[in-house]
mmCIF file of N, CA and C in Angstrom:
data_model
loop_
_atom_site.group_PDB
_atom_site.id
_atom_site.type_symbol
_atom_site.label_atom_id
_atom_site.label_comp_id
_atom_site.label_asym_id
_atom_site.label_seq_id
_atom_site.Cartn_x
_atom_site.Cartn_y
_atom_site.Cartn_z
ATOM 1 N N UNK Y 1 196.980 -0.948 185.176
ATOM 2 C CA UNK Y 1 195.793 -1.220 184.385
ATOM 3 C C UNK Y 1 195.744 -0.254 183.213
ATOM 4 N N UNK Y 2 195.236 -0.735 182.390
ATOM 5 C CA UNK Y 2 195.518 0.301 180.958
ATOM 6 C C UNK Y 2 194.191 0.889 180.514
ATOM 7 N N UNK Y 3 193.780 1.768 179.910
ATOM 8 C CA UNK Y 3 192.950 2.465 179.393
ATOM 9 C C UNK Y 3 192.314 2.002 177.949
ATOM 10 N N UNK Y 4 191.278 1.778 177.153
ATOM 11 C CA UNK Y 4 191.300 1.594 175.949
ATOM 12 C C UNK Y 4 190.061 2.203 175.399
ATOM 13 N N UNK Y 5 190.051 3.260 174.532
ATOM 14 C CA UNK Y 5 189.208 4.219 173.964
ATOM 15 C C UNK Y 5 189.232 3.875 172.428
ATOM 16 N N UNK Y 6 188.018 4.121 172.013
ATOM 17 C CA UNK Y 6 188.279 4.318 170.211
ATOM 18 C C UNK Y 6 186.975 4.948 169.663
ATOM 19 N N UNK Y 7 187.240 5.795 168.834
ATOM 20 C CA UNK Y 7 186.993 7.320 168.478
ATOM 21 C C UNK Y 7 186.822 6.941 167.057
ATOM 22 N N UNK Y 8 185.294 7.067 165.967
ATOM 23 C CA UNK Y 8 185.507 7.220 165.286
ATOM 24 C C UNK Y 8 185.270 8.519 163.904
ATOM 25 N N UNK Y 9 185.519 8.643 163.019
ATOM 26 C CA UNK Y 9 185.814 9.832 162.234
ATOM 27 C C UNK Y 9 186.543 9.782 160.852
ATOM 28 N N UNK Y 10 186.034 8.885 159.919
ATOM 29 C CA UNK Y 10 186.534 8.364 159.045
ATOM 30 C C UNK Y 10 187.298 7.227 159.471
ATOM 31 N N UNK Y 11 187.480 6.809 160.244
ATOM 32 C CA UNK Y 11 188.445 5.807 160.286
ATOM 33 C C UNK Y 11 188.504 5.379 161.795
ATOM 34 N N UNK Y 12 188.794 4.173 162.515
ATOM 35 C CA UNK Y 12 188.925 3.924 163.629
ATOM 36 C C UNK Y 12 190.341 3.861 163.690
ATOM 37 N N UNK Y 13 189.835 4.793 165.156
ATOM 38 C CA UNK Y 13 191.414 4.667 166.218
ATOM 39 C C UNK Y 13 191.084 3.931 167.663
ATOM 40 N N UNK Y 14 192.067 3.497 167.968
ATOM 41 C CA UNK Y 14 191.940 2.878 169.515
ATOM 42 C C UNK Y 14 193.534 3.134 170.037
ATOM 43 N N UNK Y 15 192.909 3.658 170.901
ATOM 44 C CA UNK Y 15 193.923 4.328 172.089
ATOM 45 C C UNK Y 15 194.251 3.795 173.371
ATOM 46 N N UNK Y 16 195.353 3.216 173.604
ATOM 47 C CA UNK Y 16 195.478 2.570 174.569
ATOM 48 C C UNK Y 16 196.406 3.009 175.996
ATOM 49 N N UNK Y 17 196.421 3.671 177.040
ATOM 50 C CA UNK Y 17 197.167 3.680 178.001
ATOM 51 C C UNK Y 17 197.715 2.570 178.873
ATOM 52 N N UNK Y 18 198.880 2.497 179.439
ATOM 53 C CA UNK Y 18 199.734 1.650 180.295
ATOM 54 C C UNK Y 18 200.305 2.770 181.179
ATOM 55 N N UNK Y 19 200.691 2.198 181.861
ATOM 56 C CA UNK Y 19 201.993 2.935 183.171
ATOM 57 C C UNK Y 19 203.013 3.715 182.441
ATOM 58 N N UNK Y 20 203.167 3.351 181.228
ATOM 59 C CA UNK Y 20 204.280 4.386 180.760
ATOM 60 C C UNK Y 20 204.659 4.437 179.222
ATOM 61 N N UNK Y 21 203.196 3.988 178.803
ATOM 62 C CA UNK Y 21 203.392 4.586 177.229
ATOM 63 C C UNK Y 21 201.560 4.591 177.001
ATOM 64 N N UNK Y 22 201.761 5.391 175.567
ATOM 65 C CA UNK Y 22 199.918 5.588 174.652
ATOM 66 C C UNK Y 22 200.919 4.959 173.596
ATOM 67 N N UNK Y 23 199.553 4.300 173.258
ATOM 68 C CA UNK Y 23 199.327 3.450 172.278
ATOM 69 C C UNK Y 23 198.583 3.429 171.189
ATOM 70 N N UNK Y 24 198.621 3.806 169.820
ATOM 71 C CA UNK Y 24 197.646 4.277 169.154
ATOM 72 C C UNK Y 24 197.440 3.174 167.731
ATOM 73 N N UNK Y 25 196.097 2.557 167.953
ATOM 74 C CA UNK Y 25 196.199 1.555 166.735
ATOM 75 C C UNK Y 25 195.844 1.917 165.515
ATOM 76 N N UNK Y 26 195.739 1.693 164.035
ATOM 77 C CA UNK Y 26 194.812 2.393 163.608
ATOM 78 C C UNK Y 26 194.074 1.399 162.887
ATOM 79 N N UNK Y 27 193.035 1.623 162.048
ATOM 80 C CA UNK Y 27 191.911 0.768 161.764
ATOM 81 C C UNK Y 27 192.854 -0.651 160.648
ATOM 82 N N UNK Y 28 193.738 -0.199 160.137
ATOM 83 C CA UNK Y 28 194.577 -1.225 159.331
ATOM 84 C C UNK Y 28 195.292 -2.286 160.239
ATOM 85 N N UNK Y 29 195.409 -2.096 161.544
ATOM 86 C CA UNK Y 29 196.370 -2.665 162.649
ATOM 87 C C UNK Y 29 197.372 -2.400 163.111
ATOM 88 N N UNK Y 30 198.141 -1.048 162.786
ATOM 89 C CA UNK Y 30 199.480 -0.371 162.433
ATOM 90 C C UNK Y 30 199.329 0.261 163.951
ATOM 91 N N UNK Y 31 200.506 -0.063 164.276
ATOM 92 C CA UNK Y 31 200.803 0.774 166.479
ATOM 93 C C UNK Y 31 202.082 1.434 165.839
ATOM 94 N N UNK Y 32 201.295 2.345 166.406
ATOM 95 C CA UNK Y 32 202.435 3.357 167.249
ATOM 96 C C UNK Y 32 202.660 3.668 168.646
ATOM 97 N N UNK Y 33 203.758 3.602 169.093
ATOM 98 C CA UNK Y 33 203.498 3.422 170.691
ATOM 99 C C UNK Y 33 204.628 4.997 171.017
ATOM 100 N N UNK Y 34 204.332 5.897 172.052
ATOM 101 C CA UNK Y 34 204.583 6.544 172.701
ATOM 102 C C UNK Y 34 205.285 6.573 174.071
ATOM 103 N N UNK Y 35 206.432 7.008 174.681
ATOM 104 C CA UNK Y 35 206.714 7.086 176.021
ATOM 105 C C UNK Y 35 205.904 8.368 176.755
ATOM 106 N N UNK Y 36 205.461 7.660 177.723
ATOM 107 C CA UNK Y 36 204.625 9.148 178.295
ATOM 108 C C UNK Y 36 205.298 10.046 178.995
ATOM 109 N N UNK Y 37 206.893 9.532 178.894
ATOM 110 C CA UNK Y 37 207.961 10.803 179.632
ATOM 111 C C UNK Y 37 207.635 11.876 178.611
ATOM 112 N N UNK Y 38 207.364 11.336 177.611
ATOM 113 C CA UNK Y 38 207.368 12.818 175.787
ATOM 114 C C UNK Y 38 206.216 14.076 176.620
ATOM 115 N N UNK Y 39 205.328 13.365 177.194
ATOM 116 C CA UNK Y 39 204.050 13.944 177.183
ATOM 117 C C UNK Y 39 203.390 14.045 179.116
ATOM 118 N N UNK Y 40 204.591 14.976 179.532
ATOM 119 C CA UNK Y 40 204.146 14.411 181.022
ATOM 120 C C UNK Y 40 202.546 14.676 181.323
ATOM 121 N N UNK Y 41 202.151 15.724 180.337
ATOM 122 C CA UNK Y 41 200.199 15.793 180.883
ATOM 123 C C UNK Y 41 199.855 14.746 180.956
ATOM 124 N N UNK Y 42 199.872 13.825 179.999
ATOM 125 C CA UNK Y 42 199.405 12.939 180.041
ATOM 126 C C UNK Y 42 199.415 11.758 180.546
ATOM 127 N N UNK Y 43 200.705 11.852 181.276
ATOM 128 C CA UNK Y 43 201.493 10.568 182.371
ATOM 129 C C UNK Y 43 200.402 11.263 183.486
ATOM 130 N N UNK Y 44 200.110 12.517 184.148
ATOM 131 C CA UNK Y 44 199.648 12.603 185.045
ATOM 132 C C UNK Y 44 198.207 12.586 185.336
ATOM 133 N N UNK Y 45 197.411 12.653 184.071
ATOM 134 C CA UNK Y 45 196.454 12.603 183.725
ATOM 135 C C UNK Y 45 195.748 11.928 184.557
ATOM 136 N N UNK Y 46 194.303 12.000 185.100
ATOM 137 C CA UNK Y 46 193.323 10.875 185.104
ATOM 138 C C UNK Y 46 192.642 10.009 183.958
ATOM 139 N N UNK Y 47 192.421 9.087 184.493
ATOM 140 C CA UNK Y 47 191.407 7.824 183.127
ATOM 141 C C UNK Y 47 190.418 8.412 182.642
ATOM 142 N N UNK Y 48 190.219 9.854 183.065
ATOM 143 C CA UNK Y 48 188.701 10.395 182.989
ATOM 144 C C UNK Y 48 189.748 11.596 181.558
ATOM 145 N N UNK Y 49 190.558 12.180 181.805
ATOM 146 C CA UNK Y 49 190.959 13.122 180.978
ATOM 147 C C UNK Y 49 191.803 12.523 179.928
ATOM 148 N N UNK Y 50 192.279 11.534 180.157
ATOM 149 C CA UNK Y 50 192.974 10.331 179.521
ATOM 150 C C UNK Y 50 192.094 10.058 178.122
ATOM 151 N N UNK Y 51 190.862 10.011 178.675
ATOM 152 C CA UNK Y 51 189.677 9.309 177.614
ATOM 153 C C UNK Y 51 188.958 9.969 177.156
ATOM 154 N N UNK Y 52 189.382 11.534 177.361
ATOM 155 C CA UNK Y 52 188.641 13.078 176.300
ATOM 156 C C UNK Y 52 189.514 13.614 175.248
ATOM 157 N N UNK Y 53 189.755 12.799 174.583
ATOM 158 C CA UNK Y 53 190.330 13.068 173.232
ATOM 159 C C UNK Y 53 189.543 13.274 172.170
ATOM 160 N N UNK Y 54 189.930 13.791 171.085
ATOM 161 C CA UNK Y 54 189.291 13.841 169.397
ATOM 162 C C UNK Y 54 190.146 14.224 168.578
ATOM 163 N N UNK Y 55 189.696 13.546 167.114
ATOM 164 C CA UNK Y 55 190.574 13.426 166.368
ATOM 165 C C UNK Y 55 190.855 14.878 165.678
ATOM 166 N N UNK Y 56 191.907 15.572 165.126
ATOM 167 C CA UNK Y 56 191.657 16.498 164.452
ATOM 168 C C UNK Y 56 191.285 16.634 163.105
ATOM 169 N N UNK Y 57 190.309 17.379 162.307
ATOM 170 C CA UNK Y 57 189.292 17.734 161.603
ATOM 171 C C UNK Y 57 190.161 16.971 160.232
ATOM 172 N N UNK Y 58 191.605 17.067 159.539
ATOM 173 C CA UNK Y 58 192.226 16.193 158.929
ATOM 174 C C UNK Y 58 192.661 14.759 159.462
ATOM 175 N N UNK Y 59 192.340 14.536 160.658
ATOM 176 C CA UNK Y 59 192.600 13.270 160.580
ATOM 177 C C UNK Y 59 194.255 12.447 160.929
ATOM 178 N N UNK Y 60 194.753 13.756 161.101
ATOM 179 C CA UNK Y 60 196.034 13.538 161.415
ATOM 180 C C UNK Y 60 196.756 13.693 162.854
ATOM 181 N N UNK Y 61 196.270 14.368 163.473
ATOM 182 C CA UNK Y 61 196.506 14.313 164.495
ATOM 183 C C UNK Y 61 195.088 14.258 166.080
ATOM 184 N N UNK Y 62 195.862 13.498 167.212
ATOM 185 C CA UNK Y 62 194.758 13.368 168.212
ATOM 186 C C UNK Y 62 195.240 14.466 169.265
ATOM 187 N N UNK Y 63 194.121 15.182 169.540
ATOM 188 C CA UNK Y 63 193.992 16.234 170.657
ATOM 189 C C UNK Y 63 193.058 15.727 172.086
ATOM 190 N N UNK Y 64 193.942 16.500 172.976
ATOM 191 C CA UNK Y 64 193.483 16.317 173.965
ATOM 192 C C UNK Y 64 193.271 17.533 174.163
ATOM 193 N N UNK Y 65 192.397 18.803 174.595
ATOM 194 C CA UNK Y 65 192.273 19.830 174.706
ATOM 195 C C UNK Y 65 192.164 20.065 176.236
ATOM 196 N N UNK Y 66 191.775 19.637 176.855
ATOM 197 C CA UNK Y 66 191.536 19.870 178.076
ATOM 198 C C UNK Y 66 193.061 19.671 178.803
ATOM 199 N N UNK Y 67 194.164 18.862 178.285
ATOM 200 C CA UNK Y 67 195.817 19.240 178.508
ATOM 201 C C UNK Y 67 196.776 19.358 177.872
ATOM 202 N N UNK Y 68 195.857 20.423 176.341
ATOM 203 C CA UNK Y 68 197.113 21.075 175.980
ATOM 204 C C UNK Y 68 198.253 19.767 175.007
ATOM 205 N N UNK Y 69 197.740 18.914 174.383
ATOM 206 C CA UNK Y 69 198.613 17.637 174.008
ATOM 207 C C UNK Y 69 198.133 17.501 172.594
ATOM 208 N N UNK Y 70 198.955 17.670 171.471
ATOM 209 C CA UNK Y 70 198.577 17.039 170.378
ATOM 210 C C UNK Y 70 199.478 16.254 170.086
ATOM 211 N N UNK Y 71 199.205 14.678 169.576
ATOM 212 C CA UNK Y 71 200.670 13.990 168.862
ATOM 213 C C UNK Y 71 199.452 13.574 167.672
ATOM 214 N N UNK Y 72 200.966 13.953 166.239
ATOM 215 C CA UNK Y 72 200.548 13.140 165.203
ATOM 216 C C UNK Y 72 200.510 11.825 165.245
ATOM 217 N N UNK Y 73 199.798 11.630 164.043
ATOM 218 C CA UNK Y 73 199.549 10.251 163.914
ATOM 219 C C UNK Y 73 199.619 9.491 162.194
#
């Protein structure tokens, strides 16, 4: 079952989890997709820590602070 969050801050993002990738859309429609082997916090993650993200203050990258995970975007 997959996860789907979206965060906004100038711009919408929607974030999507699966079994073995994040998924990041952005407000134009443009994916980028991730293997979550890159990022094991986040393979192990719960749906609850999964879905405490924010964007960073430029806009370029998403943080997860609570495990330590930033990927650009």
């Amino acid at each position: 079952m997959g996860i789907v969050s979206t965060r906004r801050k100038d711009h919408e993002l929607k974030v999507t989890f699966n079994d073995d990738t994040l998924v990041i859309e952005l407000e134009d429609g443009k994916e980028t997709a991730f293997p979550l082997l890159w990022h094991p916090q986040l393979k192990n993650a719960s749906e609850e820590e999964k879905q405490n993200w924010e964007l960073s203050k430029d806009g370029k990258k998403i943080i997860w602070k609570n495990l330590n995970v930033e990927i650009a975007i």
